[in-house]
PDB file of C-alpha atoms and ligand atoms in Angstrom:
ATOM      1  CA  UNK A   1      -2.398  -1.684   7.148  1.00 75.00           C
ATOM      2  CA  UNK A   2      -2.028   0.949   4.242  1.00 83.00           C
ATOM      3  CA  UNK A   3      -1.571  -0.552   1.044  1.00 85.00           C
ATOM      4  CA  UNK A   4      -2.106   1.129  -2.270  1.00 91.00           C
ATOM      5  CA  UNK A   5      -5.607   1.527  -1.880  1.00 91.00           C
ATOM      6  CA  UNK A   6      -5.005   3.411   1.336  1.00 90.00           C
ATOM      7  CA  UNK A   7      -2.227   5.394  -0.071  1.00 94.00           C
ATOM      8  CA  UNK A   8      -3.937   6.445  -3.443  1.00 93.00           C
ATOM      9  CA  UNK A   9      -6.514   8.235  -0.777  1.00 92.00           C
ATOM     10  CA  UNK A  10      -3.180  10.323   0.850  1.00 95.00           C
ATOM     11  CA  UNK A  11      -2.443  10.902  -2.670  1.00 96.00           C
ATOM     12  CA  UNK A  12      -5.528  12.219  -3.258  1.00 94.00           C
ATOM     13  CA  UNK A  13      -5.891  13.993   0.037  1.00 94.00           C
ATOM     14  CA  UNK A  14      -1.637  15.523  -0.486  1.00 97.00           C
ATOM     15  CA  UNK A  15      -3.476  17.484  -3.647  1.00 97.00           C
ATOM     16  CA  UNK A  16      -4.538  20.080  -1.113  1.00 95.00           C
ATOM     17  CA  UNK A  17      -1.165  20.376   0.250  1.00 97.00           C
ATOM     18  CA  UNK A  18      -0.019  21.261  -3.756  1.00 98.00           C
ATOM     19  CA  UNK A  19       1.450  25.186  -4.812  1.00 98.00           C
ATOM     20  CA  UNK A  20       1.789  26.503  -1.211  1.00 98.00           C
ATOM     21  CA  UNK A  21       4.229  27.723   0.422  1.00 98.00           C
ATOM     22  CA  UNK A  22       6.138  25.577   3.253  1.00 98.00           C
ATOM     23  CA  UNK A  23       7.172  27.731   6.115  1.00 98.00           C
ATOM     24  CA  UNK A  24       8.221  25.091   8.927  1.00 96.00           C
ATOM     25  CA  UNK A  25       9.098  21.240   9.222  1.00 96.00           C
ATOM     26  CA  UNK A  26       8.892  19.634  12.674  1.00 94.00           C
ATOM     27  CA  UNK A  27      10.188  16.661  13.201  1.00 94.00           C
ATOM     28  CA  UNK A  28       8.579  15.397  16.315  1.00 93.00           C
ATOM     29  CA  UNK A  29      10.030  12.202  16.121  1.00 93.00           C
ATOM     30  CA  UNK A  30      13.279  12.042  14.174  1.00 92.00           C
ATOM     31  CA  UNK A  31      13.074   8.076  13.997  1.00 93.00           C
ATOM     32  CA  UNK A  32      10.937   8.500  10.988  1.00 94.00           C
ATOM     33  CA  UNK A  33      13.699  10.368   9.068  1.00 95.00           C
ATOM     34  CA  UNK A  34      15.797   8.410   6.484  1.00 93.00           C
ATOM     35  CA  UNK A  35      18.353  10.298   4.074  1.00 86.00           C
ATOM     36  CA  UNK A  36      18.734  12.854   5.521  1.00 83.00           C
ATOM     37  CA  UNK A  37      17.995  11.389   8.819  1.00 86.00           C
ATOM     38  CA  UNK A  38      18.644  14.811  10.995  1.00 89.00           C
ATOM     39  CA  UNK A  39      15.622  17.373  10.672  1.00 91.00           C
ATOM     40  CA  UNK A  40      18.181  20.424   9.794  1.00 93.00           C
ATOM     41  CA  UNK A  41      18.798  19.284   6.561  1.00 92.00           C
ATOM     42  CA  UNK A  42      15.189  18.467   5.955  1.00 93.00           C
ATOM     43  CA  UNK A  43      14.114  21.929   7.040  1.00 94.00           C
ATOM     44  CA  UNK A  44      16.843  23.496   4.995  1.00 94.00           C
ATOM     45  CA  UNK A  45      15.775  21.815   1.566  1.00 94.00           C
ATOM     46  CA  UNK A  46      11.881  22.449   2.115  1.00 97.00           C
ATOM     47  CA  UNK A  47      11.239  25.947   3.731  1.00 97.00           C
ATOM     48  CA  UNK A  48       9.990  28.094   1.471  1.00 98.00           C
ATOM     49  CA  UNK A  49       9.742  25.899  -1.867  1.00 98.00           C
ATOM     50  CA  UNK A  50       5.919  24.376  -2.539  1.00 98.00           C
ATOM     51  CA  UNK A  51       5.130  20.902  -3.783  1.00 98.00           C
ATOM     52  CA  UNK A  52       4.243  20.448  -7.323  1.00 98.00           C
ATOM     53  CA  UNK A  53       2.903  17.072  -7.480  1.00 98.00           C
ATOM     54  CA  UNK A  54       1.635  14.196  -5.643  1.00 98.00           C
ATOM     55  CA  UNK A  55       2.464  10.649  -7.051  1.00 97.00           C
ATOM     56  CA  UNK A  56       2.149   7.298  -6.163  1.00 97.00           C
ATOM     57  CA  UNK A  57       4.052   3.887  -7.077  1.00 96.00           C
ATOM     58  CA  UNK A  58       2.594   1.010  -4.954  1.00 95.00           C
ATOM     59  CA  UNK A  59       2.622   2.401  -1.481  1.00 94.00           C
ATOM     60  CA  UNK A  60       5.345   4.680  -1.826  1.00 96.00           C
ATOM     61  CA  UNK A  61       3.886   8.390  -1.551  1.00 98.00           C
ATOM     62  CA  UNK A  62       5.860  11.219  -3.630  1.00 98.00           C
ATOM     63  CA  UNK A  63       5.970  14.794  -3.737  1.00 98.00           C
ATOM     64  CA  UNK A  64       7.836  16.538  -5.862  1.00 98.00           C
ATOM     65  CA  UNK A  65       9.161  20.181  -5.495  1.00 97.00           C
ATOM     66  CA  UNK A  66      10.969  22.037  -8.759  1.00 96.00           C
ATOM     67  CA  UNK A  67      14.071  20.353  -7.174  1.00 95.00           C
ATOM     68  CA  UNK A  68      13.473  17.593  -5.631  1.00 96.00           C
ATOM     69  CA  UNK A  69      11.630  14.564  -4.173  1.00 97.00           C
ATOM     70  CA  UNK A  70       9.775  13.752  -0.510  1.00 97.00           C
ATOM     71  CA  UNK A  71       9.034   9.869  -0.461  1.00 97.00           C
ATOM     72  CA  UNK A  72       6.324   9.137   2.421  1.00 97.00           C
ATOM     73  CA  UNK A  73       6.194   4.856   3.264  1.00 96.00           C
ATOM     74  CA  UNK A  74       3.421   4.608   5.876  1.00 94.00           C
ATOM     75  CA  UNK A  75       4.128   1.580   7.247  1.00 91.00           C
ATOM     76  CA  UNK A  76       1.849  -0.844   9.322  1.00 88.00           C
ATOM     77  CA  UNK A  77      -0.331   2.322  10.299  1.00 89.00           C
ATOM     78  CA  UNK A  78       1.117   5.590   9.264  1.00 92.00           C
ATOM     79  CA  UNK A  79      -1.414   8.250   7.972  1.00 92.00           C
ATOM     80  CA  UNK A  80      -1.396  11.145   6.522  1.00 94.00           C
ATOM     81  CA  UNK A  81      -3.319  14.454   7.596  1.00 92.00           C
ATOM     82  CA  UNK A  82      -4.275  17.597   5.925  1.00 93.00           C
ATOM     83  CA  UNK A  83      -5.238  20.442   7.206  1.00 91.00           C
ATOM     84  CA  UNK A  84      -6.376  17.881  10.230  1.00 78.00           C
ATOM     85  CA  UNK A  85      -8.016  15.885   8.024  1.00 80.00           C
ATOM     86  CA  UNK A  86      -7.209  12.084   8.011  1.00 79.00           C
ATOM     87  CA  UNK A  87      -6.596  10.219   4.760  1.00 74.00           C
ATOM     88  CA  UNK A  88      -8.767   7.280   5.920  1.00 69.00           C
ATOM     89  CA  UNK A  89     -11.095   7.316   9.003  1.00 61.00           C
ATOM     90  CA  UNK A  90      -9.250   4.943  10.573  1.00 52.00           C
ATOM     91  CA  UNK A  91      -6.960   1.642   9.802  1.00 48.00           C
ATOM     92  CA  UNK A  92      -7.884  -1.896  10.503  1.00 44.00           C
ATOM     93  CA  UNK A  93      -5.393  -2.724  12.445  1.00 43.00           C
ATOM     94  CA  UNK A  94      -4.707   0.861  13.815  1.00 48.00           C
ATOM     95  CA  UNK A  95      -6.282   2.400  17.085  1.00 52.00           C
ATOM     96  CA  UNK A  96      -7.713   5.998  16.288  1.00 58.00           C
ATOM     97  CA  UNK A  97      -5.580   9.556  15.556  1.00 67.00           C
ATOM     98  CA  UNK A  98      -4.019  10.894  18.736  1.00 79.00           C
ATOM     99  CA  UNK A  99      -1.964  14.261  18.988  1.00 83.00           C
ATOM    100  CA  UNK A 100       0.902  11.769  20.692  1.00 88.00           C
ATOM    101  CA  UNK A 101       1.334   9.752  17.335  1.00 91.00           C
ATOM    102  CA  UNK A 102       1.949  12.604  15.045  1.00 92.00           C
ATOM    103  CA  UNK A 103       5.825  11.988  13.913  1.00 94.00           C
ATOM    104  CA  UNK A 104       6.264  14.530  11.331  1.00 95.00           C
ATOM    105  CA  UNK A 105       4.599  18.086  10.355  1.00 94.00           C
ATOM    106  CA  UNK A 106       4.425  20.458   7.531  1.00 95.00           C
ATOM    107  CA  UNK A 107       3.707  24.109   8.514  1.00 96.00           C
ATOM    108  CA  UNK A 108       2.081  25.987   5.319  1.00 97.00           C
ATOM    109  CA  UNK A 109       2.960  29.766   5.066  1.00 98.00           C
ATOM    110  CA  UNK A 110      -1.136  29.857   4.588  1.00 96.00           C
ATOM    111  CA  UNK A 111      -1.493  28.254   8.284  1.00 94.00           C
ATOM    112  CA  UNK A 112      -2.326  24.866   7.367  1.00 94.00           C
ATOM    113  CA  UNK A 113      -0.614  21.536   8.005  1.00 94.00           C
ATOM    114  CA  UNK A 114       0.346  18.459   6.228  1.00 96.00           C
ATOM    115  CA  UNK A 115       1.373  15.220   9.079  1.00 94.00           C
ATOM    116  CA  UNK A 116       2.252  12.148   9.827  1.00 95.00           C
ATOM    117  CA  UNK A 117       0.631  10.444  12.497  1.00 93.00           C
ATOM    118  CA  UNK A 118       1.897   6.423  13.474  1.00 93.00           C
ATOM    119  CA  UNK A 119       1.323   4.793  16.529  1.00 90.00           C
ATOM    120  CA  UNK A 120       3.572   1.942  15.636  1.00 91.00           C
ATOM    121  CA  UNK A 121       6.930   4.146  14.534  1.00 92.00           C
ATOM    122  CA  UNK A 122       7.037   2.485  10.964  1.00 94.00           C
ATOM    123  CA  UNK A 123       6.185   4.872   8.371  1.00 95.00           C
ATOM    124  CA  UNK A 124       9.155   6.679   6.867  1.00 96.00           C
ATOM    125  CA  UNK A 125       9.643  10.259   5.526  1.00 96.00           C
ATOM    126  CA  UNK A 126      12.711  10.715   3.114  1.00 95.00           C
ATOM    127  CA  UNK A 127      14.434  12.557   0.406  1.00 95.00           C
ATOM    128  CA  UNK A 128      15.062  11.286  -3.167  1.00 95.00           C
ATOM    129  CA  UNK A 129      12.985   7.539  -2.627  1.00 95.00           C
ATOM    130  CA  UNK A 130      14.304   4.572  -5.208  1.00 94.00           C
ATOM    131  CA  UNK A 131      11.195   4.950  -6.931  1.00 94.00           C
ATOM    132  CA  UNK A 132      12.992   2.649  -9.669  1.00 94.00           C
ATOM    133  CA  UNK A 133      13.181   0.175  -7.058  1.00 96.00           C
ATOM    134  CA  UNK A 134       9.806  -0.721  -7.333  1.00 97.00           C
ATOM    135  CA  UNK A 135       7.516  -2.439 -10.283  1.00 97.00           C
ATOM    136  CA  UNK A 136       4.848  -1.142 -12.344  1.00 97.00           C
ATOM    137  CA  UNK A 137       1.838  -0.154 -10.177  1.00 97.00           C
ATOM    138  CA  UNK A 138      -0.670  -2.905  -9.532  1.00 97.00           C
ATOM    139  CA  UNK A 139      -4.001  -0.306 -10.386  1.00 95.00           C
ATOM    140  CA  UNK A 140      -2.470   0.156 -13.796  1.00 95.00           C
ATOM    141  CA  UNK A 141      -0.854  -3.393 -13.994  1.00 97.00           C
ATOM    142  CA  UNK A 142      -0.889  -4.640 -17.711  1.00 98.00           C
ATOM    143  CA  UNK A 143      -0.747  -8.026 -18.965  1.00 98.00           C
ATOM    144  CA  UNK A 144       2.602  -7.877 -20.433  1.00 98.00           C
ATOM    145  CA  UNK A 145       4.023  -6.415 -17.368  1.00 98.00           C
ATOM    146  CA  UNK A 146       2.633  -9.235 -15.111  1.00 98.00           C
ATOM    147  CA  UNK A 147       3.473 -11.898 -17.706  1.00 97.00           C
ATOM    148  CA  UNK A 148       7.501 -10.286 -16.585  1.00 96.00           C
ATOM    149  CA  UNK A 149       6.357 -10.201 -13.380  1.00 97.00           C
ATOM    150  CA  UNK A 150       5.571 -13.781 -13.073  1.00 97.00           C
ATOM    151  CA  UNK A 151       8.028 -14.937 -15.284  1.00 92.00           C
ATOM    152  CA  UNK A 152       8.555 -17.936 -16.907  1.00 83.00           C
ATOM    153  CA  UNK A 153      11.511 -20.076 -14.823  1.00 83.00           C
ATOM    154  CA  UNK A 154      10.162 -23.137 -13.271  1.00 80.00           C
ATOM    155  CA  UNK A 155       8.989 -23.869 -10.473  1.00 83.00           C
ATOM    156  CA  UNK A 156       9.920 -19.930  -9.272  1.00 89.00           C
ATOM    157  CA  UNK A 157       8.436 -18.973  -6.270  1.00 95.00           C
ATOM    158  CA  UNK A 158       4.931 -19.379  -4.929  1.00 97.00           C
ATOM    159  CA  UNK A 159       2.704 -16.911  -6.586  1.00 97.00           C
ATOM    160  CA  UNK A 160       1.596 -15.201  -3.963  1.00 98.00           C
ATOM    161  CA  UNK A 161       5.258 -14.205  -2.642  1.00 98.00           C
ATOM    162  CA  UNK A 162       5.816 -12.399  -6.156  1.00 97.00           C
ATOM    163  CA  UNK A 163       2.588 -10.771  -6.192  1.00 97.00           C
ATOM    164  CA  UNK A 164       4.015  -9.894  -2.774  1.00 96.00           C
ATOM    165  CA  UNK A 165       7.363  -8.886  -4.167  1.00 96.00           C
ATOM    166  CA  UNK A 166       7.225  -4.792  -4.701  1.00 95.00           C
ATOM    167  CA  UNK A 167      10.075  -4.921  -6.757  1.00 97.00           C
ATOM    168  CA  UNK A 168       8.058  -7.092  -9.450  1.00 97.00           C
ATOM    169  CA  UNK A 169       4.327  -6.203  -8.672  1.00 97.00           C
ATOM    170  CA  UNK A 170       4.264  -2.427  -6.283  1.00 96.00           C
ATOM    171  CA  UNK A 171       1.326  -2.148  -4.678  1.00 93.00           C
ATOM    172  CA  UNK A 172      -0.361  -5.561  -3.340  1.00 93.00           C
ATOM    173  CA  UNK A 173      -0.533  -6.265   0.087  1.00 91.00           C
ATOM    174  CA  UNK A 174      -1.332  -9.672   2.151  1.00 93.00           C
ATOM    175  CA  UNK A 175      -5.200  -8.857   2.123  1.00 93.00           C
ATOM    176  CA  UNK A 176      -5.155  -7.854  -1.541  1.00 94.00           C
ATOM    177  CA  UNK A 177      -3.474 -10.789  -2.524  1.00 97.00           C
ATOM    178  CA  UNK A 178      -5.416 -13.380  -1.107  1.00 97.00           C
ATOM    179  CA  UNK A 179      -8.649 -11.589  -2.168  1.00 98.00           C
ATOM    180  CA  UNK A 180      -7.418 -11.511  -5.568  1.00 98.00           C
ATOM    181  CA  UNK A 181      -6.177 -15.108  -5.964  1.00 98.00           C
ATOM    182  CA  UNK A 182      -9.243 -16.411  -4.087  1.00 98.00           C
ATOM    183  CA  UNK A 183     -11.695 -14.354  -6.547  1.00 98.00           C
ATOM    184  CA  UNK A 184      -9.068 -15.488  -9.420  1.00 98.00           C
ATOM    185  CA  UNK A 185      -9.690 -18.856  -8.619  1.00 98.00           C
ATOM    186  CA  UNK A 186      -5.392 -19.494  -8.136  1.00 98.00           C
ATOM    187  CA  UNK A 187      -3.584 -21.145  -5.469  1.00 98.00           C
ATOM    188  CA  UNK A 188      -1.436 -19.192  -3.334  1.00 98.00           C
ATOM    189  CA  UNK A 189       1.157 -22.088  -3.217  1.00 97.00           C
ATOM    190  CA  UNK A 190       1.523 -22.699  -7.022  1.00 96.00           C
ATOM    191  CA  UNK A 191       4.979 -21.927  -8.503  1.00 96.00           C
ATOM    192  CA  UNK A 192       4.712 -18.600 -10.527  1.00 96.00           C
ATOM    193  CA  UNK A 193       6.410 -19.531 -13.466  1.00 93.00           C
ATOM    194  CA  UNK A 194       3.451 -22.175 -13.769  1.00 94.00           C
ATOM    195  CA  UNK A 195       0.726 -20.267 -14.770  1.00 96.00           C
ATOM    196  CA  UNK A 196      -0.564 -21.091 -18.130  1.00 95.00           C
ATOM    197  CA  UNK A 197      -1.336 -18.036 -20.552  1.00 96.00           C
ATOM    198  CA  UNK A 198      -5.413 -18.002 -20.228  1.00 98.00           C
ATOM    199  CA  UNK A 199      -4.247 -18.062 -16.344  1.00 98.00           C
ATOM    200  CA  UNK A 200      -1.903 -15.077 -16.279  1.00 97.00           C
ATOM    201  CA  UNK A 201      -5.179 -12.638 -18.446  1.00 98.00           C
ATOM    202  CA  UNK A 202      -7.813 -13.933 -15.904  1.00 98.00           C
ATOM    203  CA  UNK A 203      -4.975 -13.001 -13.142  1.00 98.00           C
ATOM    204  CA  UNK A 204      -4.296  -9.486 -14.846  1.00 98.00           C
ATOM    205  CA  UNK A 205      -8.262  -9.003 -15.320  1.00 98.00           C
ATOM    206  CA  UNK A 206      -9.027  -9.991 -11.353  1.00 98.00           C
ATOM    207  CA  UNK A 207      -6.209  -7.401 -10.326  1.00 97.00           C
ATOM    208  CA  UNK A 208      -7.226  -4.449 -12.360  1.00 96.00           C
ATOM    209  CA  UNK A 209     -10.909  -5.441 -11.188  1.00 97.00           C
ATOM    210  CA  UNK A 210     -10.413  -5.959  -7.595  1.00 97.00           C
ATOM    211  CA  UNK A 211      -8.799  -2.886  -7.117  1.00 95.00           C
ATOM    212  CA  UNK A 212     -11.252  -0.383  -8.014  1.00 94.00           C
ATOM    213  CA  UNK A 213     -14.336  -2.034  -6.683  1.00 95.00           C
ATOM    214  CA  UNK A 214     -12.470  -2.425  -3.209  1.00 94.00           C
ATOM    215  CA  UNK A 215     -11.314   1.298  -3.481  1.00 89.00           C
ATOM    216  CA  UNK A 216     -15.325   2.673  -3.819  1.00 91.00           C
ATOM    217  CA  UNK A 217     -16.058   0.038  -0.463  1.00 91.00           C
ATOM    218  CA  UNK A 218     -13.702   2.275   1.388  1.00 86.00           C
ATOM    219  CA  UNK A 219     -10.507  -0.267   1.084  1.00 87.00           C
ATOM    220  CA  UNK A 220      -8.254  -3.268   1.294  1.00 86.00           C
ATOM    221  CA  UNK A 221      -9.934  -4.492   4.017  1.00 88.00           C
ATOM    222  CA  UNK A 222     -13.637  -4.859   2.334  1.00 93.00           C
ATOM    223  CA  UNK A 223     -12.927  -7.633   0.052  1.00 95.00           C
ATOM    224  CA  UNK A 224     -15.459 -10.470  -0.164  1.00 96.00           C
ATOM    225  CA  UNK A 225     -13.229 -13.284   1.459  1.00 96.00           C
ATOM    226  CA  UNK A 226     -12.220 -10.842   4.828  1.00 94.00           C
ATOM    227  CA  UNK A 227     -15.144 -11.871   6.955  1.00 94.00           C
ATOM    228  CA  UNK A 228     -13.893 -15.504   6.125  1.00 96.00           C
ATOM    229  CA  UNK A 229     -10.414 -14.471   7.750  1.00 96.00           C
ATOM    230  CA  UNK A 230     -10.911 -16.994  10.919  1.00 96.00           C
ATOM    231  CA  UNK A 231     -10.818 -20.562  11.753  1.00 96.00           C
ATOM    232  CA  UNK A 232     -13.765 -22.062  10.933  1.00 96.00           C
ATOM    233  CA  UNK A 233     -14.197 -19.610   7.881  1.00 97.00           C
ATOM    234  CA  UNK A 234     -15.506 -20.657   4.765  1.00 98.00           C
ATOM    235  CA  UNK A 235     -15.341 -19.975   1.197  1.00 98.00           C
ATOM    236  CA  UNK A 236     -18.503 -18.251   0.133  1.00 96.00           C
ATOM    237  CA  UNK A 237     -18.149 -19.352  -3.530  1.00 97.00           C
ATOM    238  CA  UNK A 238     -18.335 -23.496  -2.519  1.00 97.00           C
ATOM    239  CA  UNK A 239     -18.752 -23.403   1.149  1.00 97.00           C
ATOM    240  CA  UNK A 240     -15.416 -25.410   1.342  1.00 98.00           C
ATOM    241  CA  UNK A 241     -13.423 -25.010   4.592  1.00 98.00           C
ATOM    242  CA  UNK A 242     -10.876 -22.430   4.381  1.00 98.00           C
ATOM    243  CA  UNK A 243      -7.080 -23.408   4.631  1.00 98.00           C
ATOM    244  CA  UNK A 244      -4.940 -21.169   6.510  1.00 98.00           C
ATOM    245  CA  UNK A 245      -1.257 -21.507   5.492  1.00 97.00           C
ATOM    246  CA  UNK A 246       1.945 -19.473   5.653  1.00 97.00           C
ATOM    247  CA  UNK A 247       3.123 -18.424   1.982  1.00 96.00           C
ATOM    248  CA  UNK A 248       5.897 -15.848   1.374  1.00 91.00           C
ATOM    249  CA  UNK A 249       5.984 -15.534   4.983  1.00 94.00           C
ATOM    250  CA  UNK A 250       2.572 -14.106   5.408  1.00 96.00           C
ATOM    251  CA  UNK A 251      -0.842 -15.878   6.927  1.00 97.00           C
ATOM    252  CA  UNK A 252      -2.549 -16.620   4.080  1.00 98.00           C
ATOM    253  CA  UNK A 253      -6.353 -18.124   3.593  1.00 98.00           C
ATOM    254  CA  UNK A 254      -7.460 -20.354   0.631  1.00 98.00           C
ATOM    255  CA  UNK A 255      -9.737 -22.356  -0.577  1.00 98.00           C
ATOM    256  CA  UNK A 256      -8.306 -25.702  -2.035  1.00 98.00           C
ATOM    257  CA  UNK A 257     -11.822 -26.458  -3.562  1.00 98.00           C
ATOM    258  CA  UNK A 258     -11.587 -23.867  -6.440  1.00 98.00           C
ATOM    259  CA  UNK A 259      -8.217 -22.490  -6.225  1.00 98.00           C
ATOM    260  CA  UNK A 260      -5.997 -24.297  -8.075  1.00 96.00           C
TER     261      UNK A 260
HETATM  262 ZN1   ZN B   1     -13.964 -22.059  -2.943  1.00 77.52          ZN
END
């Protein structure tokens, strides 16, 4: 699944696609279009104007022209390609690139490409995205904007659903989150507006931690608690058998020995 980390590396990879010309969309599967959802429009806005800049909030991908916006969502496993290269070598949960699975293409006036390949039909390619919709990015997440994030009403919901919650926190994902609570020593289940102060810094410091040392392993899915990810699984800090539980409607593994 592409979460931040995943989508920082299209970010990264849409910087080739910057200052040239755009001579042709194709739409090769118009169920990925949202406002405008028919490919005319799309086409009309695009040909022959260059993007500027490629940013990033959470997982939401943008590129910017002089005039406007492109938001990119990639879904469960939506990639992006340049020039035929993939921005990852290949998702977790996502079988490999096929020609079949491409759902949306950028034709460069210079002959090379910009697409978006998605077996599973979820990613999303739009104009104008609510990029205001979304809270401050989790890779640059400070401690005053968790401490909002969190907030301080009591019991509020488990912590893990509002690290969850893009609109607070944009950015985490289920495997980020439990890798980050586990390594922050926090229970999923505990009410948000709980945490005491000392608890909401070591949060902050495991999130700005864990993000960058999973992002040079090659992703979200490299954190130390994944191989653990199974009945029978255990935590490698204690050796304590791992719980698995449903929080904020996602599976979600803990240890109840140190996470608290
Ligand atoms: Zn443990």
């Amino acid at each position: 699944v592409p979460e931040l980390l995943e989508v920082e590396r299209y970010r990264l990879l849409a910087e080739a696609g910057l200052h040239r010309e755009i001579a042709d969309v194709v739409v090769d599967d118009p169920h990925c279009l949202v406002a405008p959802s028919d490919p005319t429009t799309l086409q009309a806005v695009l040909v022959g104007r260059a993007f500027t800049a490629a940013r990033r909030r959470g997982k939401l991908l943008m590129l910017d022209t002089a005039e406007l916006t492109l938001g990119l969502r990639f879904g469960m496993t939506g990639t992006l390609m340049v020039d035929d290269r993939p921005g990852v070598d290949g998702l977790v949960y996502s079988p490999g690139l096929d020609e079949r699975w491409v759902r949306w293409r950028l034709r460069f006036a210079d002959g090379g490409a910009m697409a978006l390949h998605d077996p599973r039909r979820l990613a999303r390619v739009g104009l104008a995205p609510d990029e205001e919709a979304l809270g401050p990015d989790a890779l640059t997440l400070t401690l005053g904007q968790l401490r909002t994030a969190l907030g301080s009403r009591v019991p509020g919901p488990p912590l893990k659903a509002r690290l969850l919650d893009q609109a607070k926190v944009a950015g985490i994902g289920n495997l980020l989150a439990d890798e980050i609570l586990w390594r922050a020593g926090l229970a999923p289940g505990r009410p948000c507006g709980s945490l005491s102060g000392p608890e909401v810094s070591r949060l902050q410091r495991h999130v700005r931690a864990t993000l960058p040392q999973l992002a040079a392993r090659g992703g979200s899915h490299t954190g130390d608690l994944m191989a653990e990810r199974h009945p029978g699984g255990r935590c490698r800090r204690d050796g304590t058998a791992l719980r698995r539980d449903t929080v904020g409607g996602r599976t979600t593994w803990w240890c109840p020995a140190h996470q608290r």
